[in-house]
Coordinates of C-alpha atoms and ligand atoms in Angstrom, one line a residue:
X16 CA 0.0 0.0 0.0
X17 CA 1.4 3.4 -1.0
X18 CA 2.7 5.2 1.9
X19 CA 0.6 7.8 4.0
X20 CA -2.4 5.9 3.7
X21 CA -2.3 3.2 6.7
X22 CA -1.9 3.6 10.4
X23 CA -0.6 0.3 11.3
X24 CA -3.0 -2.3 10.0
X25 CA -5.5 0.7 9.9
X26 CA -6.4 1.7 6.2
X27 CA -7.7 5.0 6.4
X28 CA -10.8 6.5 4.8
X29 CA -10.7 8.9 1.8
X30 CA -12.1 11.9 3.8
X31 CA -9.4 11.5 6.6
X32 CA -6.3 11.4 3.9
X33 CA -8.1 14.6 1.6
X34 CA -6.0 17.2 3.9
X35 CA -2.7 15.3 2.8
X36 CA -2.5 12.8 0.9
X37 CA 0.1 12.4 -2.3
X38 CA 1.7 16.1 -0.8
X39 CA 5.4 16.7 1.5
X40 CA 5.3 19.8 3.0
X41 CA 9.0 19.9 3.2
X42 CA 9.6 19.9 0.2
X43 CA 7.9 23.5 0.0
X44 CA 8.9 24.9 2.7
X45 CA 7.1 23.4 5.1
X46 CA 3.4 24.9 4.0
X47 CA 0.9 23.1 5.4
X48 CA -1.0 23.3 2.1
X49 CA 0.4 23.2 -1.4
X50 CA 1.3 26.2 -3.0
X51 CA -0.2 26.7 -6.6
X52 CA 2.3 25.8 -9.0
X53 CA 2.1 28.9 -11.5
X54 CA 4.8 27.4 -14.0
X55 CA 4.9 26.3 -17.6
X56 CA 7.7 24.6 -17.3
X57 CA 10.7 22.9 -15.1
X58 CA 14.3 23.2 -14.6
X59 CA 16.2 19.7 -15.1
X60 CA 18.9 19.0 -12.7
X61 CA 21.0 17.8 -15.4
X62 CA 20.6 16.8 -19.4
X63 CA 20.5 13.5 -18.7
X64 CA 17.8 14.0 -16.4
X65 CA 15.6 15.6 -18.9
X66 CA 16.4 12.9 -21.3
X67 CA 15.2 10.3 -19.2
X68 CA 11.5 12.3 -17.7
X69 CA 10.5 12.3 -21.8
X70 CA 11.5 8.6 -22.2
X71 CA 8.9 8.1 -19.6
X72 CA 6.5 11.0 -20.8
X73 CA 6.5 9.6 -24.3
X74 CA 6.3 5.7 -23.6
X75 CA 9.5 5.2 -24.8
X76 CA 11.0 2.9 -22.6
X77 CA 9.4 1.3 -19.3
X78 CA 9.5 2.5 -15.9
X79 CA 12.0 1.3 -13.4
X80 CA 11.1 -0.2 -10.1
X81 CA 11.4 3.2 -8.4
X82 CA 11.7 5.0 -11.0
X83 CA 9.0 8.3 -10.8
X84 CA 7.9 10.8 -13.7
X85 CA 9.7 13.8 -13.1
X86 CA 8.1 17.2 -14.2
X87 CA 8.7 18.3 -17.0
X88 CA 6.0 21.3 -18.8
X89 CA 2.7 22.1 -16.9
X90 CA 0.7 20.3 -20.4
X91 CA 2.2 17.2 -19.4
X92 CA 2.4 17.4 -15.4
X93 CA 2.2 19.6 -12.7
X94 CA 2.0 18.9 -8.6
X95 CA -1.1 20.8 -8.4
X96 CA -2.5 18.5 -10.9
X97 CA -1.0 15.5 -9.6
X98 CA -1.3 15.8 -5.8
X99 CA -5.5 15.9 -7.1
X100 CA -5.2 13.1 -9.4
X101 CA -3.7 11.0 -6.4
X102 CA -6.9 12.1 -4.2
X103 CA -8.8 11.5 -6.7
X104 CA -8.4 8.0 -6.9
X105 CA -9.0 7.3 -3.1
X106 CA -12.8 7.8 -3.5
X107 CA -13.3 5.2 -6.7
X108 CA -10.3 3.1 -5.4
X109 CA -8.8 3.7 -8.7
X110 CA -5.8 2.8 -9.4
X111 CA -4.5 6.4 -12.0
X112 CA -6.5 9.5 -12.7
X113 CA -6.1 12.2 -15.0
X114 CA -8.1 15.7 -14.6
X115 CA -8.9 18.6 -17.4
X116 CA -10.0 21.6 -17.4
X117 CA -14.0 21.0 -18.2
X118 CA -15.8 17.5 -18.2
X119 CA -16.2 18.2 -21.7
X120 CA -13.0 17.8 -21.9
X121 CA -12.9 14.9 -20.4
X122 CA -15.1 12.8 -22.6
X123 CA -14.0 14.4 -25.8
X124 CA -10.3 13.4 -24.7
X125 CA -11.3 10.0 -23.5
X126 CA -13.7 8.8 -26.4
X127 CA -11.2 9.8 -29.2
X128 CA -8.6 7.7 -27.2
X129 CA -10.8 4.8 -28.2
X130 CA -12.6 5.7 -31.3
X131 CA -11.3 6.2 -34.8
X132 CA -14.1 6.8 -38.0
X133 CA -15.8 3.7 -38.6
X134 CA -16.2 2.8 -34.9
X135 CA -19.8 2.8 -32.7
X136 CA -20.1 4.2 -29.8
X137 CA -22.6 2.5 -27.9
X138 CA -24.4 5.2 -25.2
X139 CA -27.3 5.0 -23.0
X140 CA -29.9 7.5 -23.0
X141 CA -31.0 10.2 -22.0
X142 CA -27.3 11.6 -21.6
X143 CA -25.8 14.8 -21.1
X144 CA -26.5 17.7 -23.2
X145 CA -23.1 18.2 -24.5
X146 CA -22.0 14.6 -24.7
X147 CA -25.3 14.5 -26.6
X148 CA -24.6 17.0 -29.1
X149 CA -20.9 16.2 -29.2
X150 CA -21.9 12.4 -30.6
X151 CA -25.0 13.3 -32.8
X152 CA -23.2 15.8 -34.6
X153 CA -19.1 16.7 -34.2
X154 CA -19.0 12.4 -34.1
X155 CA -20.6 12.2 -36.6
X156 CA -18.5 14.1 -38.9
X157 CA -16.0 12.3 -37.8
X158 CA -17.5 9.4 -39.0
X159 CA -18.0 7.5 -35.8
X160 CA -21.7 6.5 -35.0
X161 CA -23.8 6.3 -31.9
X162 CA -25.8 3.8 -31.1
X163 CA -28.7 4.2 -28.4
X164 CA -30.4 2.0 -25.6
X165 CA -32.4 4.1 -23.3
X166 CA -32.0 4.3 -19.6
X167 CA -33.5 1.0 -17.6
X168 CA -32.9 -1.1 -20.2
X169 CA -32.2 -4.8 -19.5
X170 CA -29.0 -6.8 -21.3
X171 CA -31.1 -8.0 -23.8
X172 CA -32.4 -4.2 -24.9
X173 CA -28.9 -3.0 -24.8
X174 CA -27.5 -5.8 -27.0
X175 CA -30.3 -5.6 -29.5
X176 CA -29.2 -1.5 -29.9
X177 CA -26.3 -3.0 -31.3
X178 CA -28.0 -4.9 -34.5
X179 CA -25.7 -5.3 -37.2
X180 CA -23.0 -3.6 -35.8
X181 CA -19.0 -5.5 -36.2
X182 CA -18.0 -6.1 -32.6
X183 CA -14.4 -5.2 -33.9
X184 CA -16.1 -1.9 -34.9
X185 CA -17.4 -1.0 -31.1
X186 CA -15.0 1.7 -29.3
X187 CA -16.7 1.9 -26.5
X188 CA -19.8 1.3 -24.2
X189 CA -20.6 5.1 -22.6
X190 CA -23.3 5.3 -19.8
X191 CA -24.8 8.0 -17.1
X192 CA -26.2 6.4 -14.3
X193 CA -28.7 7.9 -12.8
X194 CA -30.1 9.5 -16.3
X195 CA -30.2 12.9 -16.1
X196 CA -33.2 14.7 -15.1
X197 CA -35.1 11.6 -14.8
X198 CA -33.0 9.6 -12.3
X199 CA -33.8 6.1 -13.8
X200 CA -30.4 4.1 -13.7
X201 CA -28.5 2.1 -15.9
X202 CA -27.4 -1.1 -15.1
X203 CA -23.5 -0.7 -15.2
X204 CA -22.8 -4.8 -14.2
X205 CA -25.2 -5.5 -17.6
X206 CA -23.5 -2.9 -19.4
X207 CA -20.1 -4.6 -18.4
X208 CA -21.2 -8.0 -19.1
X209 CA -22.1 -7.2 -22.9
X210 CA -18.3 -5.1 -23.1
X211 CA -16.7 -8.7 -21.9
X212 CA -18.9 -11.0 -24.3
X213 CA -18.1 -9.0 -27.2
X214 CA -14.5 -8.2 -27.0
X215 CA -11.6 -9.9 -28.4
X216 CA -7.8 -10.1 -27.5
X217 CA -7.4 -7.9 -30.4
X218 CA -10.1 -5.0 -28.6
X219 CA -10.7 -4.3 -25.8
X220 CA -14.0 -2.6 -25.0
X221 CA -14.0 0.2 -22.3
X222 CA -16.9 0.6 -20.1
X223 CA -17.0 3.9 -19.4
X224 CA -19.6 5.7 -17.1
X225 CA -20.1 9.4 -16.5
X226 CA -20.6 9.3 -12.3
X227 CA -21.3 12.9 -12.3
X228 CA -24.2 12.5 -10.4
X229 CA -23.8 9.9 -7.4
X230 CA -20.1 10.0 -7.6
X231 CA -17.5 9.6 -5.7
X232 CA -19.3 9.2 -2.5
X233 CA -22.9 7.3 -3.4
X234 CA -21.7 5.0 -6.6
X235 CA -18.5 3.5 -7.6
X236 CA -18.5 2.3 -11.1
X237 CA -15.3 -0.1 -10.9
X238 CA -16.5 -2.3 -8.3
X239 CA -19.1 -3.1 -10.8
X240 CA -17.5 -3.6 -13.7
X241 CA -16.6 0.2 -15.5
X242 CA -13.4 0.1 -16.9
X243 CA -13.4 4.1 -16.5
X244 CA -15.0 6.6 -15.0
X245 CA -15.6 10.2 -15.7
X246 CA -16.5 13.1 -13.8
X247 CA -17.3 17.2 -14.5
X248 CA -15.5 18.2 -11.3
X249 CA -17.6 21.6 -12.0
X250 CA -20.1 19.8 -10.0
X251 CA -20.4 18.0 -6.7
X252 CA -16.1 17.8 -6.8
X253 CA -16.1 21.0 -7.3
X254 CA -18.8 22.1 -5.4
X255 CA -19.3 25.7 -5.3
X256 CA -20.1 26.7 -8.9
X257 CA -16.8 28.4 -9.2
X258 CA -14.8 26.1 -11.5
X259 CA -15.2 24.1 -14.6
X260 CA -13.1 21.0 -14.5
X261 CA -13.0 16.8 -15.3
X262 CA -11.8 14.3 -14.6
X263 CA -11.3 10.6 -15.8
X264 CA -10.3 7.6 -13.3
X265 CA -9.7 3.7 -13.9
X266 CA -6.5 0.9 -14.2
X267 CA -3.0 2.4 -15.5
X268 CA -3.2 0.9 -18.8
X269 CA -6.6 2.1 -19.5
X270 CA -5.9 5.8 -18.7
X271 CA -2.3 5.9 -20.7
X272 CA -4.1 6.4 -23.8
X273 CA -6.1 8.7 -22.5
X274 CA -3.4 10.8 -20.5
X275 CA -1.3 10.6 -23.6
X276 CA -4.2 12.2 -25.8
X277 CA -4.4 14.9 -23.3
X278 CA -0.6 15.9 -23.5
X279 CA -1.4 16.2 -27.0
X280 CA -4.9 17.7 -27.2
X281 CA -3.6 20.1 -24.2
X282 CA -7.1 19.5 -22.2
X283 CA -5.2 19.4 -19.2
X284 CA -6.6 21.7 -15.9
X285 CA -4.8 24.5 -15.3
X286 CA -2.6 24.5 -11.7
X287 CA -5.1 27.0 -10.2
X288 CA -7.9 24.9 -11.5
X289 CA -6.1 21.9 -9.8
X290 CA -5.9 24.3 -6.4
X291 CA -9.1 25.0 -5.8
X292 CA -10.4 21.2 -6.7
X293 CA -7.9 20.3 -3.6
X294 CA -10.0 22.6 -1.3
X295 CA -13.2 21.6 -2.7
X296 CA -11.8 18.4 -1.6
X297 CA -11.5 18.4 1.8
X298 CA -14.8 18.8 2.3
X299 CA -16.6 16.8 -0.6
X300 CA -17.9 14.2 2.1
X301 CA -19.3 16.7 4.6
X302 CA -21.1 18.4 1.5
X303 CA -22.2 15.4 -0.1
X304 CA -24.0 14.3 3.0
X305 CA -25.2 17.1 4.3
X306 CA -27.2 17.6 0.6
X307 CA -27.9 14.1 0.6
X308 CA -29.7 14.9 4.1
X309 CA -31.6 17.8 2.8
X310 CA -32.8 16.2 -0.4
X311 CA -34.6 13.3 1.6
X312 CA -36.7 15.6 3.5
X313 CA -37.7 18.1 0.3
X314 CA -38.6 14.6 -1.6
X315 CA -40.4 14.0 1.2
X316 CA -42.5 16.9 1.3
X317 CA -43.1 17.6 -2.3
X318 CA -44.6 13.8 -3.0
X319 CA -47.4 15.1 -0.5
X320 CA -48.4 18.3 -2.4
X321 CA -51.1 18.7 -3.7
X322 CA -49.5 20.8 -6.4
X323 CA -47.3 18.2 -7.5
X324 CA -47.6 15.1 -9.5
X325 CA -44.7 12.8 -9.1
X326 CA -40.9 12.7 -7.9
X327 CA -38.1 11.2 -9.2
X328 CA -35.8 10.4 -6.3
X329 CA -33.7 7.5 -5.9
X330 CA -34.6 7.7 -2.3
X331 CA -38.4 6.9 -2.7
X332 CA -37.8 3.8 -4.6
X333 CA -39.6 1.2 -2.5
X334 CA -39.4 -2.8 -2.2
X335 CA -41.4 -3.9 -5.2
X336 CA -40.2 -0.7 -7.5
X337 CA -38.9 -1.6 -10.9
X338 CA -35.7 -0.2 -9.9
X339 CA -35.3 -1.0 -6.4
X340 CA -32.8 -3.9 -6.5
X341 CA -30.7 -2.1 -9.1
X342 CA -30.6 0.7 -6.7
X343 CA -29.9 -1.4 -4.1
X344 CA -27.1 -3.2 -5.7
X345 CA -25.4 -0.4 -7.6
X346 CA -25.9 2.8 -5.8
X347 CA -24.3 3.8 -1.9
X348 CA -26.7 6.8 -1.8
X349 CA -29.7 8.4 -3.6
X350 CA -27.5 11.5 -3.6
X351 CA -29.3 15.0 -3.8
X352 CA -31.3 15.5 -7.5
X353 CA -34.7 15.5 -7.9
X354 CA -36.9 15.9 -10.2
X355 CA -40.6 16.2 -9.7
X356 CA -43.3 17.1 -12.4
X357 CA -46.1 20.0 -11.3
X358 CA -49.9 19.5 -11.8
X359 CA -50.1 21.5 -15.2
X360 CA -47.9 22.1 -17.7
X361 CA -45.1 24.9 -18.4
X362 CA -47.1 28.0 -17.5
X363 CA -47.2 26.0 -14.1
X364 CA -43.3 24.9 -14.1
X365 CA -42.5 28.6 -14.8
X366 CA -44.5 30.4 -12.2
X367 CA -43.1 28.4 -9.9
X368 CA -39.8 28.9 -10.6
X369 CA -39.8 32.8 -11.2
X370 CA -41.1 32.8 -8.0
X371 CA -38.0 30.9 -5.9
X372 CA -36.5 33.4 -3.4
X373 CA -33.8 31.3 -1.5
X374 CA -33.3 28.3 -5.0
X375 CA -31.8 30.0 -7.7
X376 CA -33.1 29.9 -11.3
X377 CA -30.2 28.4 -13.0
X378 CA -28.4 25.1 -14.7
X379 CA -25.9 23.1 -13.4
X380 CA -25.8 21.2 -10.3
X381 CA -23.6 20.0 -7.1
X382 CA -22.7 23.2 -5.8
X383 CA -23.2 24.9 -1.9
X384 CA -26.6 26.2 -3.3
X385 CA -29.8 25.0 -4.2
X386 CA -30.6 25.2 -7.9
X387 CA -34.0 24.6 -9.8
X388 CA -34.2 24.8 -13.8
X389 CA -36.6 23.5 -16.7
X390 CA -35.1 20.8 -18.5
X391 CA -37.7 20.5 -20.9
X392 CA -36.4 24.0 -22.2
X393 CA -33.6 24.5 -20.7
X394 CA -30.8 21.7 -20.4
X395 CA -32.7 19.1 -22.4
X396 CA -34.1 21.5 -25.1
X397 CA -31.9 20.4 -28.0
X398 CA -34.3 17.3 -27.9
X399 CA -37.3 17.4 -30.2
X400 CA -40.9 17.5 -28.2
X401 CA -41.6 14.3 -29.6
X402 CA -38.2 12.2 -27.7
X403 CA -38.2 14.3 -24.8
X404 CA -41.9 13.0 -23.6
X405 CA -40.3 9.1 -24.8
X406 CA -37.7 9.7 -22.4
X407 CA -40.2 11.2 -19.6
X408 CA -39.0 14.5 -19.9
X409 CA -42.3 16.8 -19.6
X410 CA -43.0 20.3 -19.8
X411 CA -44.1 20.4 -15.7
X412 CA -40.9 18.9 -14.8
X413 CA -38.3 20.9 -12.4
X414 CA -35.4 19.7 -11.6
X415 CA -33.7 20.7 -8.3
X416 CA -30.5 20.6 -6.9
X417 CA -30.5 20.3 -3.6
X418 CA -27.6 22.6 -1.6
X419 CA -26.9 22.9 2.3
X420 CA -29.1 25.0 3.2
X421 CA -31.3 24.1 6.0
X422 CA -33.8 21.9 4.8
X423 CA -36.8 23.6 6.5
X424 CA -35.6 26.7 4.9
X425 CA -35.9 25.5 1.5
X426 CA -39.0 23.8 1.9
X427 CA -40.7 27.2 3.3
X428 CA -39.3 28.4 -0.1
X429 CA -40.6 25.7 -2.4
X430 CA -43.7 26.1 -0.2
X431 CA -44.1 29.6 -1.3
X432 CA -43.3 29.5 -4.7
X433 CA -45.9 26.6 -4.7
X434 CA -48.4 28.6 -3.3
X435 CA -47.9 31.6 -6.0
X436 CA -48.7 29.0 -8.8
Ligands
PLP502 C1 -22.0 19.1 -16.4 C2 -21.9 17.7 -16.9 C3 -20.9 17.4 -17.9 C4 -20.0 18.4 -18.6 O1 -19.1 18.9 -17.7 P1 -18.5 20.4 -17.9 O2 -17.6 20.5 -16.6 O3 -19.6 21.4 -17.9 O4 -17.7 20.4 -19.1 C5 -20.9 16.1 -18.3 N1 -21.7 15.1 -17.8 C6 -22.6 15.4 -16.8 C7 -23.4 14.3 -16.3 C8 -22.7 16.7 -16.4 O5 -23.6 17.0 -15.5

């Protein structure tokens, strides 16, 4: 085990190793915290030096036995960035990371790792908006095709989305688990299952699963099968809607080729970007919970209004639901997005939500504060009418995520706003 993270026979938790983990204060000075590395590039002791970092950095020969990557320019590796990477990887149990500057970023970097033109990309469905549009129409210039089973789907559905498609021609199998607004999940162990029967020795098939939404505290993805897992760090990593960044987590030799696109691509984060992910970090646990928390009781209260027609929350799924033994077996927590449809249609949805005083009006999600928005218009509107209702996305659906705010504070707020409609 890497050192710092035992005491005695004691492995300790992510939360407790967030503070230090992967960083020596002596070697800056003693500060407690690590100081933003604001350099492009690095001084080499000696030539030979440098000459040996790049035969690492470029693959060209293999690593010694205690050999380590020395740094080299900030596109390839910085402390910043790597002190988070190594955090990073506590949370999934991951064994190498690799963060950029958007989650965009991220799955663009990743997927062309994999995919050249010809290929399919299989995805589940709905997915995010921008992974959406970046496979129905950038991908598809490219000449690499998507190919669609929708969210719940059993092994069976998921395979048949594949109908004539060359197994040697499948890059990838990309999920989001819970879908996004409608919180149905995907079954990543199914998903895996179909990567393995397909493959050959020739090509491998990546699992790869966007855990932007439960992850890293309420759903680990490896343990059930993903080969790699993404993240937009802009979110519950994050955590206070003041940074864009990704990441992308799984075995060494799956994340090579994607770290070695990035050097190329230059979608690395930025060391400030890196910074303020490691203070985010410290307290991703106690935020996570405490929202968690909060969401429970507001799903609570808005399945008994009046003035509301259903909730989607992984937290109501009951013994007997659909769902329920997915959730069960795949997810650690129900995590802190809801959706939830209002009696009425958009003229409803709206008044409502021009009438929040503590939520804000506004996308995105994860973040210290409470946010509310209308996919149906807003996140989920480059979706025609007639697919959005398919995948149960409705013109009196909100969805809201929940911040740490006191819960009875937010539900006098929704209770309001409610009232106004
Ligand atoms: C926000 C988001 C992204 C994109 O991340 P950016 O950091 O905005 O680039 C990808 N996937 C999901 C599920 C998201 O919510």
């Amino acid at each position: 085990m890497a050192k710092g993270k035992t005491i005695g026979e004691r492995k300790l938790r992510p939360e407790s190793l967030m503070m230090s983990y992967g960083y020596d204060p002596h070697r800056s000075e003693g500060a407690i915290k690590s100081p933003i590395f604001q350099t492009s590039t690095f001084v080499f002791r000696t030539a030979e030096e440098g000459k040996a970092f790049f035969e690492l950095a470029y693959g060209l020969r293999e690593k010694g036995p205690s050999e380590e990557i020395g740094l080299i320019y900030s596109r390839l590796n910085n402390p910043d960035l790597e002190i988070l990477e190594d955090r990073l990887t506590l949370w999934d149990e991951a064994e190498s990371c690799a963060v950029f500057e958007s989650g965009m970023a991220a799955i663009t970097t990743t997927l062309l790792a994999f995919a050249v033109p010809g290929d399919v990309i299989l995805t589940s469905s709905p997915i995010y908006g921008g992974t959406h549009h970046l496979l129905t129409h950038v991908f598809k210039r490219l000449q690499i095709e998507q190919r669609v089973f929708r969210a719940g789907a059993d092994a069976a559905e998921m395979e048949k989305a594949l109908e004539g498609v060359d197994p040697a021609k499948l890059a990838a199998i990309f999920i989001e688990t819970p879908a996004n607004p409608t919180n149905r999940l995907v079954d990543i162990r199914a998903a895996a299952n179909l990567a393995r029967s397909l493959e050959s020795a020739e090509r491998k098939i990546p699992v790869i699963v966007d855990n932007t939404f439960l992850g890293p505290l309420w759903q680990q993805p490896l343990k059930h099968g993903a080969d790699l897992i993404i993240y937009s760090a802009t979110k519950f990593i994050g955590g206070h809607s003041d940074v864009i960044a990704g990441a992308c987590l799984g075995s060494a030799e799956w994340i090579k080729p994607v770290r070695m696109l990035r050097t190329f691509f230059g979608s690395m984060a930025g060391p400030w970007t890196g910074w303020l992910l490691l203070r985010s970090l410290e307290t991703l646990k106690l935020r996570m919970t405490a929202m968690m928390r909060s969401a429970r009781q507001v799903a609570d209260y808005l399945v008994d209004h009046p003035k509301v027609q259903s909730v989607r929350y992984l937290g109501l799924l009951r013994q007997g639901d659909e769902q329920y033994d997915l959730f069960q077996r795949q997810c650690v927590g129900p995590g802190s997005l809801i959706a939830f449809e209002m009696v009425g249609g958009e003229r409803e949805a709206f008044a409502f939500l021009n009438n929040l005083q503590l939520v804000k009006l506004a996308v995105s999600l994860g973040g210290t504060e409470s946010l509310a928005e209308h996919p149906a218009s807003m996140t989920h509107s480059d979706i025609d009418p007639v697919t959005q209702v398919e995948m149960g996305i409705t013109q009196s659906m909100i969805r809201l995520s929940v911040g740490v705010e006191h819960a009875e504070d937010l539900i006098a707020d929704l209770e309001q706003a409610l009232a106004c409609v």
